[in-house]
Structure formats: structure tokens, C-alpha cells
């Protein structure tokens, strides 16, 4: 259940959490991808994806939503295991990296640039995953 924050705390959260599009693009740029990839080895990504798959009871053929997928490190591993994965992230740069990797390795994974509050993905998913974090990495709700 999600509850709307009210009162002085809501104002503080909104001010702290609101980021402009320029702020978000500056944070999740090529430098961010470089350091994330340097820190996340292929073995580490397989290990974390394995944990997520076991925890969620995922099997080949299942359809999975990876929310806040970044450069696709978990989504691509799941696709290697035969899942159909749809990854979403608000960073154009990170999504392009994920799309390139999926195409290079012929993996059943699609990637969409979007704010999680405006998902275009339709249809049922067997599981939804937010492995790292995407909370707070959005623009203010009234921003366009």
C-alpha cells in the first residue's frame, strides 16, 4: 500500500526528491556507466541475477519487468537464462548501452527510456524487479 505524504514532511521530501531533467542526465551519464560497469563484473552480475531469479521463482519463458534497469546488467543476465525481459530506466545513455548489449548478444530483452510513473509497457508480467534503487530519481511530479 502506498500512502501520500502530508504536512511539513511532504514538503521536505518533495524538495529533496525533485530533480530537474538536466540533473538526472548529469548524474546518469557516461561517467556513471563507466564506474558502474567497472564495479560490476560479469560474475557479480550473474550472481545477483541468480539471487533475484531464485527469490522470485523465475523460470525460462517468463516475462519480467526490470524497473530502474540502468545499463541492463540484471535484465541481460535474466535474458541469457531464457526470460523475456523489459527493462525501463529514465537514463537515455544507460538504456542505449543495454539495447546495444542485447542486440550484440541476440538476447530477448527490450529497453525503454521512461520515468517509472509513466510506463508504456503493456501486458502481464510474471514478475517485476527493482534490484538496485530508482526511488527519488525522478523529476518533481508537476514537472513536464
Protein backbone atom coordinates (compact mmCIF):
# COMPACT_ATOMS: atom_id res chain seq x y z
CA UNK A 1 0.00 0.00 0.00
CA UNK A 2 1.31 3.44 -0.90
CA UNK A 3 0.29 6.45 1.13
CA UNK A 4 0.50 10.09 0.19
CA UNK A 5 2.81 12.08 2.49
CA UNK A 6 1.15 15.10 4.07
CA UNK A 7 2.22 18.09 6.12
CA UNK A 8 5.69 19.57 6.60
CA UNK A 9 7.37 16.21 5.91
CA UNK A 10 5.80 16.06 2.46
CA UNK A 11 7.23 19.45 1.56
CA UNK A 12 10.71 18.41 2.72
CA UNK A 13 10.51 15.13 0.77
CA UNK A 14 9.29 16.86 -2.36
CA UNK A 15 12.06 19.46 -2.22
CA UNK A 16 14.72 16.85 -1.53
CA UNK A 17 13.48 14.38 -4.15
CA UNK A 18 12.78 16.77 -7.01
CA UNK A 19 15.48 16.73 -9.65
CA UNK A 20 15.46 18.50 -12.98
CA UNK A 21 15.90 16.59 -16.21
CA UNK A 22 19.33 18.20 -16.54
CA UNK A 23 20.27 16.98 -13.03
CA UNK A 24 19.20 13.44 -13.86
CA UNK A 25 21.06 13.43 -17.18
CA UNK A 26 24.18 14.74 -15.44
CA UNK A 27 24.07 12.03 -12.78
CA UNK A 28 23.42 9.06 -15.09
CA UNK A 29 25.90 9.86 -17.86
CA UNK A 30 28.83 8.07 -19.50
CA UNK A 31 30.97 8.51 -16.37
CA UNK A 32 28.30 6.86 -14.23
CA UNK A 33 28.09 3.93 -16.66
CA UNK A 34 31.87 3.58 -16.73
CA UNK A 35 32.18 3.33 -12.96
CA UNK A 36 29.11 1.10 -12.59
CA UNK A 37 30.49 -1.33 -15.17
CA UNK A 38 33.94 -1.27 -13.59
CA UNK A 39 32.42 -2.19 -10.22
CA UNK A 40 30.04 -4.85 -11.55
CA UNK A 41 31.91 -7.76 -13.10
CA UNK A 42 30.15 -10.33 -15.29
CA UNK A 43 30.43 -12.90 -12.48
CA UNK A 44 28.93 -10.45 -9.98
CA UNK A 45 26.04 -9.65 -12.34
CA UNK A 46 25.33 -13.38 -12.88
CA UNK A 47 25.43 -13.96 -9.12
CA UNK A 48 22.99 -11.12 -8.36
CA UNK A 49 20.68 -12.09 -11.21
CA UNK A 50 20.71 -15.66 -9.86
CA UNK A 51 19.68 -14.43 -6.43
CA UNK A 52 16.80 -12.45 -7.95
CA UNK A 53 15.67 -15.37 -10.11
CA UNK A 54 15.66 -17.83 -7.20
CA UNK A 55 13.94 -15.35 -4.87
CA UNK A 56 11.19 -14.71 -7.41
CA UNK A 57 10.92 -18.31 -8.62
CA UNK A 58 11.64 -17.26 -12.20
CA UNK A 59 11.88 -19.81 -15.00
CA UNK A 60 12.82 -19.60 -18.70
CA UNK A 61 9.95 -18.24 -20.77
CA UNK A 62 8.64 -15.94 -18.05
CA UNK A 63 8.11 -12.25 -18.77
CA UNK A 64 9.96 -9.93 -16.37
CA UNK A 65 9.87 -6.16 -15.87
CA UNK A 66 13.19 -4.71 -14.65
CA UNK A 67 12.34 -1.27 -13.26
CA UNK A 68 15.30 1.05 -12.98
CA UNK A 69 17.39 -1.35 -15.07
CA UNK A 70 20.31 1.00 -15.68
CA UNK A 71 22.60 -0.45 -18.33
CA UNK A 72 20.75 -3.76 -18.13
CA UNK A 73 23.15 -5.78 -16.00
CA UNK A 74 20.44 -7.88 -14.31
CA UNK A 75 17.95 -7.80 -17.21
CA UNK A 76 20.55 -9.11 -19.67
CA UNK A 77 21.54 -11.95 -17.35
CA UNK A 78 17.90 -12.96 -16.98
CA UNK A 79 17.52 -12.87 -20.76
CA UNK A 80 20.56 -15.18 -21.05
CA UNK A 81 18.62 -17.65 -18.90
CA UNK A 82 15.69 -17.54 -21.33
CA UNK A 83 13.40 -14.96 -19.78
CA UNK A 84 11.75 -12.25 -21.86
CA UNK A 85 12.80 -9.06 -20.12
CA UNK A 86 11.57 -5.49 -20.49
CA UNK A 87 13.89 -3.01 -18.81
CA UNK A 88 12.97 0.58 -18.09
CA UNK A 89 15.15 3.43 -16.92
CA UNK A 90 14.98 7.18 -17.27
CA UNK A 91 18.59 7.49 -18.48
CA UNK A 92 18.89 7.56 -22.26
CA UNK A 93 22.59 6.79 -22.07
CA UNK A 94 22.16 3.72 -19.87
CA UNK A 95 19.26 2.39 -21.96
CA UNK A 96 21.30 2.74 -25.15
CA UNK A 97 24.06 0.65 -23.54
CA UNK A 98 21.51 -2.01 -22.58
CA UNK A 99 19.98 -2.04 -26.08
CA UNK A 100 23.42 -2.36 -27.67
CA UNK A 101 24.40 -5.27 -25.41
CA UNK A 102 21.08 -7.05 -26.02
CA UNK A 103 21.44 -6.67 -29.79
CA UNK A 104 25.10 -7.78 -29.79
CA UNK A 105 24.24 -10.95 -27.89
CA UNK A 106 20.83 -11.58 -29.55
CA UNK A 107 19.03 -11.57 -26.20
CA UNK A 108 15.23 -11.43 -25.70
CA UNK A 109 15.28 -8.11 -23.88
CA UNK A 110 13.72 -4.78 -24.76
CA UNK A 111 14.54 -1.47 -23.12
CA UNK A 112 12.51 1.70 -22.74
CA UNK A 113 13.54 5.21 -21.66
CA UNK A 114 10.84 6.37 -19.26
CA UNK A 115 10.04 7.70 -15.84
CA UNK A 116 8.60 4.76 -13.87
CA UNK A 117 5.46 6.79 -13.24
CA UNK A 118 4.72 6.74 -16.98
CA UNK A 119 5.35 3.15 -18.06
CA UNK A 120 4.32 2.40 -21.62
CA UNK A 121 4.87 -1.36 -21.25
CA UNK A 122 1.59 -3.21 -21.60
CA UNK A 123 0.52 -6.71 -20.82
CA UNK A 124 1.13 -9.01 -17.92
CA UNK A 125 4.49 -9.71 -16.37
CA UNK A 126 5.28 -12.80 -14.34
CA UNK A 127 7.48 -10.68 -12.09
CA UNK A 128 8.62 -7.12 -11.59
CA UNK A 129 12.06 -6.35 -10.26
CA UNK A 130 13.75 -3.25 -8.89
CA UNK A 131 17.11 -4.67 -7.95
CA UNK A 132 19.05 -1.54 -7.08
CA UNK A 133 17.08 1.61 -6.49
CA UNK A 134 15.08 4.05 -8.51
CA UNK A 135 13.24 5.80 -5.71
CA UNK A 136 13.91 9.51 -5.75
CA UNK A 137 15.45 9.55 -9.23
CA UNK A 138 12.52 11.33 -10.81
CA UNK A 139 11.58 14.87 -11.60
CA UNK A 140 9.01 16.67 -9.49
CA UNK A 141 5.50 15.23 -10.10
CA UNK A 142 4.32 18.51 -11.64
CA UNK A 143 7.33 18.83 -13.99
CA UNK A 144 6.86 18.28 -17.69
